[in-house]
Amino acid sequence: MITNICLYTILYLFNCDIVLSIKRTLPNLDEINSKKPNECRRCEILADSFNYWIEKTSRGKYEGGDAAWEEAKLKSYAHSEIRLVEVQEGLCSEVKKHQDDCYTLAEESEQVLEKWWFSEGPSSADLYTWLCIETLQYCCPKNHYGEFCLPCLYGRNNYVCSGHGTCNGDGTRKGDGKCECKKGYDGTSCEECAKNYYHSENTCNLCHKACNECTDEGADKCNECKPGWSLQSGTCIDIDECIITNLCKPDQYCLNKEGSYICKSCDKSCKTCVGSGLSNCTSCNPDHVLWSGFCMDDKLKSDLLRNTLKKLSLYCGLLIIAFFIFRNSKTLASLVILIISTFVYFSEKSSDINTVDVISNLYLK
């Protein structure tokens, strides 16, 4: 007994050690999923946090009382070391994303921030510009990029990338300044329309889905039709590939789509078919017969005939009742006939094979 307990204990500890070792080797998913910000973004987060706490400490501890005394105290407090300490104590604590990066840079930049506080002050200079652009040189002014903060490429209407793209590295000390165009735009400064787009009122719009290239909106403005479309009288028209034989396997049917087609499997009861479901069979397996698009064996055929005879008997009975009512009251008979017609309509609509089709097949046979 004691031996078994010892053995189970050893196995348990061994399994725990395996689990813990696996856990130690697994990557931190939070670190993988959170994209690390670049230097400029880190600095921007820090500057925003510093400004946030400047605002939070704007009144300090002096509220109420003698207005003249309060004003004098607030002036001395505004640029005091006490207020700076309060700002630094709260710094980065309100940041929701990339908080660790904010704390790290705040620690690295502590002396630089103290210099700004005492030399420039919160009311005399923009912290982001002073800290991130001029002092640490992590960022560039807007519409500038790269190590030397060169100006981004301007295009049409004197907009950066013609207003249709972004400058690579904009506002940072990174990037090459090339325009990254929005979808539909192309060219060095995004001043042109991309392939399969046309220019209209200073914007680039997508051509009709039938066009490879176009001059304007619509299938009649194509320079060239896409595969699956045919140019007829100046307009690209969808080609119905399904009229071509042998596109699909024997147990499949063809479904036309604009510019293309797909092959879909017939119902498992069909050998061949022209559409989806039980009622579109065109031929059946040897042990089944075809009835109005349905493939059925002898049992199903017998059940169908029996149910059809029951329905015919019911319909005839209802008509006989309506006839006798008609002899006594034409008004009441009209209402009864309306009710019977509605019943017959929905009864036939819900059936897989309606009564008329069954009778037609029997007659043809």
mmCIF file with all atom_site columns, C-alpha atoms in Angstrom, residues 145-262:
data_model
loop_
_atom_site.group_PDB
_atom_site.id
_atom_site.type_symbol
_atom_site.label_atom_id
_atom_site.label_alt_id
_atom_site.label_comp_id
_atom_site.label_asym_id
_atom_site.label_entity_id
_atom_site.label_seq_id
_atom_site.pdbx_PDB_ins_code
_atom_site.Cartn_x
_atom_site.Cartn_y
_atom_site.Cartn_z
_atom_site.occupancy
_atom_site.B_iso_or_equiv
_atom_site.pdbx_formal_charge
_atom_site.auth_seq_id
_atom_site.auth_comp_id
_atom_site.auth_asym_id
_atom_site.auth_atom_id
_atom_site.pdbx_PDB_model_num
ATOM 1   C CA . TYR A 1 145 ? 10.370  61.550 -42.609 1.00 0.00 ? 145 TYR A CA 1
ATOM 2   C CA . GLY A 1 146 ? 13.729  59.876 -42.099 1.00 0.00 ? 146 GLY A CA 1
ATOM 3   C CA . GLU A 1 147 ? 16.929  60.562 -40.224 1.00 0.00 ? 147 GLU A CA 1
ATOM 4   C CA . PHE A 1 148 ? 17.133  64.166 -41.433 1.00 0.00 ? 148 PHE A CA 1
ATOM 5   C CA . CYS A 1 149 ? 13.370  64.883 -41.388 1.00 0.00 ? 149 CYS A CA 1
ATOM 6   C CA . LEU A 1 150 ? 13.144  65.461 -45.122 1.00 0.00 ? 150 LEU A CA 1
ATOM 7   C CA . PRO A 1 151 ? 9.826   66.711 -46.536 1.00 0.00 ? 151 PRO A CA 1
ATOM 8   C CA . CYS A 1 152 ? 7.401   64.130 -47.913 1.00 0.00 ? 152 CYS A CA 1
ATOM 9   C CA . LEU A 1 153 ? 6.585   64.089 -51.610 1.00 0.00 ? 153 LEU A CA 1
ATOM 10  C CA . TYR A 1 154 ? 3.855   66.545 -52.595 1.00 0.00 ? 154 TYR A CA 1
ATOM 11  C CA . GLY A 1 155 ? 1.708   65.967 -55.647 1.00 0.00 ? 155 GLY A CA 1
ATOM 12  C CA . ARG A 1 156 ? -1.465  67.281 -57.236 1.00 0.00 ? 156 ARG A CA 1
ATOM 13  C CA . ASN A 1 157 ? -3.117  70.267 -55.519 1.00 0.00 ? 157 ASN A CA 1
ATOM 14  C CA . ASN A 1 158 ? -0.038  70.574 -53.316 1.00 0.00 ? 158 ASN A CA 1
ATOM 15  C CA . TYR A 1 159 ? -1.129  67.685 -51.073 1.00 0.00 ? 159 TYR A CA 1
ATOM 16  C CA . VAL A 1 160 ? 1.197   65.011 -49.721 1.00 0.00 ? 160 VAL A CA 1
ATOM 17  C CA . CYS A 1 161 ? 0.864   62.060 -52.125 1.00 0.00 ? 161 CYS A CA 1
ATOM 18  C CA . SER A 1 162 ? -1.849  64.084 -53.934 1.00 0.00 ? 162 SER A CA 1
ATOM 19  C CA . GLY A 1 163 ? -4.134  63.458 -50.954 1.00 0.00 ? 163 GLY A CA 1
ATOM 20  C CA . HIS A 1 164 ? -4.550  59.836 -52.070 1.00 0.00 ? 164 HIS A CA 1
ATOM 21  C CA . GLY A 1 165 ? -1.878  58.094 -50.029 1.00 0.00 ? 165 GLY A CA 1
ATOM 22  C CA . THR A 1 166 ? 0.507   58.273 -47.088 1.00 0.00 ? 166 THR A CA 1
ATOM 23  C CA . CYS A 1 167 ? 4.178   59.120 -46.864 1.00 0.00 ? 167 CYS A CA 1
ATOM 24  C CA . ASN A 1 168 ? 6.250   56.147 -45.725 1.00 0.00 ? 168 ASN A CA 1
ATOM 25  C CA . GLY A 1 169 ? 7.750   57.080 -42.343 1.00 0.00 ? 169 GLY A CA 1
ATOM 26  C CA . ASP A 1 170 ? 5.683   60.256 -41.997 1.00 0.00 ? 170 ASP A CA 1
ATOM 27  C CA . GLY A 1 171 ? 6.403   61.921 -38.636 1.00 0.00 ? 171 GLY A CA 1
ATOM 28  C CA . THR A 1 172 ? 9.187   59.474 -37.723 1.00 0.00 ? 172 THR A CA 1
ATOM 29  C CA . ARG A 1 173 ? 12.925  59.096 -38.229 1.00 0.00 ? 173 ARG A CA 1
ATOM 30  C CA . LYS A 1 174 ? 12.195  55.977 -40.277 1.00 0.00 ? 174 LYS A CA 1
ATOM 31  C CA . GLY A 1 175 ? 10.947  55.248 -43.803 1.00 0.00 ? 175 GLY A CA 1
ATOM 32  C CA . ASP A 1 176 ? 11.986  56.294 -47.288 1.00 0.00 ? 176 ASP A CA 1
ATOM 33  C CA . GLY A 1 177 ? 9.294   58.918 -47.947 1.00 0.00 ? 177 GLY A CA 1
ATOM 34  C CA . LYS A 1 178 ? 7.744   57.027 -50.859 1.00 0.00 ? 178 LYS A CA 1
ATOM 35  C CA . CYS A 1 179 ? 4.018   57.368 -51.329 1.00 0.00 ? 179 CYS A CA 1
ATOM 36  C CA . GLU A 1 180 ? 1.911   54.391 -50.277 1.00 0.00 ? 180 GLU A CA 1
ATOM 37  C CA . CYS A 1 181 ? -1.212  54.902 -52.372 1.00 0.00 ? 181 CYS A CA 1
ATOM 38  C CA . LYS A 1 182 ? -4.756  54.113 -51.352 1.00 0.00 ? 182 LYS A CA 1
ATOM 39  C CA . LYS A 1 183 ? -6.575  51.400 -53.264 1.00 0.00 ? 183 LYS A CA 1
ATOM 40  C CA . GLY A 1 184 ? -7.368  52.581 -56.779 1.00 0.00 ? 184 GLY A CA 1
ATOM 41  C CA . TYR A 1 185 ? -4.486  55.046 -57.038 1.00 0.00 ? 185 TYR A CA 1
ATOM 42  C CA . ASP A 1 186 ? -1.028  54.706 -58.534 1.00 0.00 ? 186 ASP A CA 1
ATOM 43  C CA . GLY A 1 187 ? 2.011   56.727 -59.577 1.00 0.00 ? 187 GLY A CA 1
ATOM 44  C CA . THR A 1 188 ? 4.973   58.260 -57.765 1.00 0.00 ? 188 THR A CA 1
ATOM 45  C CA . SER A 1 189 ? 2.760   60.735 -55.934 1.00 0.00 ? 189 SER A CA 1
ATOM 46  C CA . CYS A 1 190 ? -0.531  58.773 -56.279 1.00 0.00 ? 190 CYS A CA 1
ATOM 47  C CA . GLU A 1 191 ? -1.633  61.142 -59.030 1.00 0.00 ? 191 GLU A CA 1
ATOM 48  C CA . GLU A 1 192 ? -2.821  58.405 -61.409 1.00 0.00 ? 192 GLU A CA 1
ATOM 49  C CA . CYS A 1 193 ? -5.580  55.815 -61.365 1.00 0.00 ? 193 CYS A CA 1
ATOM 50  C CA . ALA A 1 194 ? -4.550  52.198 -60.914 1.00 0.00 ? 194 ALA A CA 1
ATOM 51  C CA . LYS A 1 195 ? -5.351  49.502 -63.460 1.00 0.00 ? 195 LYS A CA 1
ATOM 52  C CA . ASN A 1 196 ? -9.088  48.821 -63.759 1.00 0.00 ? 196 ASN A CA 1
ATOM 53  C CA . TYR A 1 197 ? -9.998  52.216 -62.254 1.00 0.00 ? 197 TYR A CA 1
ATOM 54  C CA . TYR A 1 198 ? -11.182 55.326 -64.109 1.00 0.00 ? 198 TYR A CA 1
ATOM 55  C CA . HIS A 1 199 ? -10.824 59.009 -63.270 1.00 0.00 ? 199 HIS A CA 1
ATOM 56  C CA . SER A 1 200 ? -13.940 61.001 -62.431 1.00 0.00 ? 200 SER A CA 1
ATOM 57  C CA . GLU A 1 201 ? -14.205 64.314 -60.546 1.00 0.00 ? 201 GLU A CA 1
ATOM 58  C CA . ASN A 1 202 ? -10.713 64.084 -59.056 1.00 0.00 ? 202 ASN A CA 1
ATOM 59  C CA . THR A 1 203 ? -11.287 60.543 -57.761 1.00 0.00 ? 203 THR A CA 1
ATOM 60  C CA . CYS A 1 204 ? -10.525 57.088 -59.090 1.00 0.00 ? 204 CYS A CA 1
ATOM 61  C CA . ASN A 1 205 ? -13.496 54.724 -59.250 1.00 0.00 ? 205 ASN A CA 1
ATOM 62  C CA . LEU A 1 206 ? -13.558 50.980 -59.838 1.00 0.00 ? 206 LEU A CA 1
ATOM 63  C CA . CYS A 1 207 ? -14.511 49.862 -63.329 1.00 0.00 ? 207 CYS A CA 1
ATOM 64  C CA . HIS A 1 208 ? -17.488 47.592 -63.925 1.00 0.00 ? 208 HIS A CA 1
ATOM 65  C CA . LYS A 1 209 ? -16.790 43.966 -62.979 1.00 0.00 ? 209 LYS A CA 1
ATOM 66  C CA . ALA A 1 210 ? -16.958 43.010 -66.657 1.00 0.00 ? 210 ALA A CA 1
ATOM 67  C CA . CYS A 1 211 ? -14.036 45.291 -67.595 1.00 0.00 ? 211 CYS A CA 1
ATOM 68  C CA . ASN A 1 212 ? -10.327 44.701 -67.624 1.00 0.00 ? 212 ASN A CA 1
ATOM 69  C CA . GLU A 1 213 ? -9.846  48.424 -68.214 1.00 0.00 ? 213 GLU A CA 1
ATOM 70  C CA . CYS A 1 214 ? -12.370 51.173 -68.821 1.00 0.00 ? 214 CYS A CA 1
ATOM 71  C CA . THR A 1 215 ? -12.903 54.843 -69.581 1.00 0.00 ? 215 THR A CA 1
ATOM 72  C CA . ASP A 1 216 ? -16.000 55.403 -67.440 1.00 0.00 ? 216 ASP A CA 1
ATOM 73  C CA . GLU A 1 217 ? -18.746 53.709 -65.446 1.00 0.00 ? 217 GLU A CA 1
ATOM 74  C CA . GLY A 1 218 ? -20.695 50.780 -66.874 1.00 0.00 ? 218 GLY A CA 1
ATOM 75  C CA . ALA A 1 219 ? -20.160 47.600 -68.896 1.00 0.00 ? 219 ALA A CA 1
ATOM 76  C CA . ASP A 1 220 ? -20.381 49.643 -72.109 1.00 0.00 ? 220 ASP A CA 1
ATOM 77  C CA . LYS A 1 221 ? -17.264 51.661 -71.202 1.00 0.00 ? 221 LYS A CA 1
ATOM 78  C CA . CYS A 1 222 ? -14.813 48.763 -71.143 1.00 0.00 ? 222 CYS A CA 1
ATOM 79  C CA . ASN A 1 223 ? -11.617 48.921 -73.172 1.00 0.00 ? 223 ASN A CA 1
ATOM 80  C CA . GLU A 1 224 ? -11.367 45.152 -72.796 1.00 0.00 ? 224 GLU A CA 1
ATOM 81  C CA . CYS A 1 225 ? -13.633 42.479 -71.300 1.00 0.00 ? 225 CYS A CA 1
ATOM 82  C CA . LYS A 1 226 ? -12.542 40.168 -68.529 1.00 0.00 ? 226 LYS A CA 1
ATOM 83  C CA . PRO A 1 227 ? -12.502 36.389 -69.123 1.00 0.00 ? 227 PRO A CA 1
ATOM 84  C CA . GLY A 1 228 ? -16.052 35.073 -68.888 1.00 0.00 ? 228 GLY A CA 1
ATOM 85  C CA . TRP A 1 229 ? -17.464 38.154 -70.632 1.00 0.00 ? 229 TRP A CA 1
ATOM 86  C CA . SER A 1 230 ? -17.957 38.821 -74.342 1.00 0.00 ? 230 SER A CA 1
ATOM 87  C CA . LEU A 1 231 ? -17.994 42.160 -76.178 1.00 0.00 ? 231 LEU A CA 1
ATOM 88  C CA . GLN A 1 232 ? -21.306 42.518 -78.015 1.00 0.00 ? 232 GLN A CA 1
ATOM 89  C CA . SER A 1 233 ? -22.358 45.817 -79.625 1.00 0.00 ? 233 SER A CA 1
ATOM 90  C CA . GLY A 1 234 ? -19.834 47.716 -77.519 1.00 0.00 ? 234 GLY A CA 1
ATOM 91  C CA . THR A 1 235 ? -20.954 46.167 -74.205 1.00 0.00 ? 235 THR A CA 1
ATOM 92  C CA . CYS A 1 236 ? -19.389 43.347 -72.205 1.00 0.00 ? 236 CYS A CA 1
ATOM 93  C CA . ILE A 1 237 ? -22.036 40.631 -71.752 1.00 0.00 ? 237 ILE A CA 1
ATOM 94  C CA . ASP A 1 238 ? -21.763 37.651 -69.413 1.00 0.00 ? 238 ASP A CA 1
ATOM 95  C CA . ILE A 1 239 ? -21.054 34.370 -71.199 1.00 0.00 ? 239 ILE A CA 1
ATOM 96  C CA . ASP A 1 240 ? -23.344 31.548 -70.068 1.00 0.00 ? 240 ASP A CA 1
ATOM 97  C CA . GLU A 1 241 ? -20.794 28.755 -69.865 1.00 0.00 ? 241 GLU A CA 1
ATOM 98  C CA . CYS A 1 242 ? -23.500 26.288 -68.830 1.00 0.00 ? 242 CYS A CA 1
ATOM 99  C CA . ILE A 1 243 ? -24.854 26.085 -72.389 1.00 0.00 ? 243 ILE A CA 1
ATOM 100 C CA . ILE A 1 244 ? -21.570 24.412 -73.305 1.00 0.00 ? 244 ILE A CA 1
ATOM 101 C CA . THR A 1 245 ? -21.831 20.645 -72.812 1.00 0.00 ? 245 THR A CA 1
ATOM 102 C CA . ASN A 1 246 ? -19.561 18.477 -70.681 1.00 0.00 ? 246 ASN A CA 1
ATOM 103 C CA . LEU A 1 247 ? -18.253 21.265 -68.465 1.00 0.00 ? 247 LEU A CA 1
ATOM 104 C CA . CYS A 1 248 ? -19.183 19.322 -65.327 1.00 0.00 ? 248 CYS A CA 1
ATOM 105 C CA . LYS A 1 249 ? -19.050 15.666 -64.293 1.00 0.00 ? 249 LYS A CA 1
ATOM 106 C CA . PRO A 1 250 ? -22.073 13.445 -65.056 1.00 0.00 ? 250 PRO A CA 1
ATOM 107 C CA . ASP A 1 251 ? -23.286 13.589 -61.442 1.00 0.00 ? 251 ASP A CA 1
ATOM 108 C CA . GLN A 1 252 ? -22.997 17.382 -61.348 1.00 0.00 ? 252 GLN A CA 1
ATOM 109 C CA . TYR A 1 253 ? -24.968 20.297 -62.756 1.00 0.00 ? 253 TYR A CA 1
ATOM 110 C CA . CYS A 1 254 ? -23.663 23.620 -64.037 1.00 0.00 ? 254 CYS A CA 1
ATOM 111 C CA . LEU A 1 255 ? -24.573 26.892 -62.320 1.00 0.00 ? 255 LEU A CA 1
ATOM 112 C CA . ASN A 1 256 ? -23.782 30.057 -64.242 1.00 0.00 ? 256 ASN A CA 1
ATOM 113 C CA . LYS A 1 257 ? -22.262 33.033 -62.428 1.00 0.00 ? 257 LYS A CA 1
ATOM 114 C CA . GLU A 1 258 ? -21.340 36.466 -63.764 1.00 0.00 ? 258 GLU A CA 1
ATOM 115 C CA . GLY A 1 259 ? -18.026 36.009 -65.504 1.00 0.00 ? 259 GLY A CA 1
ATOM 116 C CA . SER A 1 260 ? -17.733 32.368 -64.475 1.00 0.00 ? 260 SER A CA 1
ATOM 117 C CA . TYR A 1 261 ? -19.555 29.163 -63.554 1.00 0.00 ? 261 TYR A CA 1
ATOM 118 C CA . ILE A 1 262 ? -19.463 26.459 -60.891 1.00 0.00 ? 262 ILE A CA 1
#
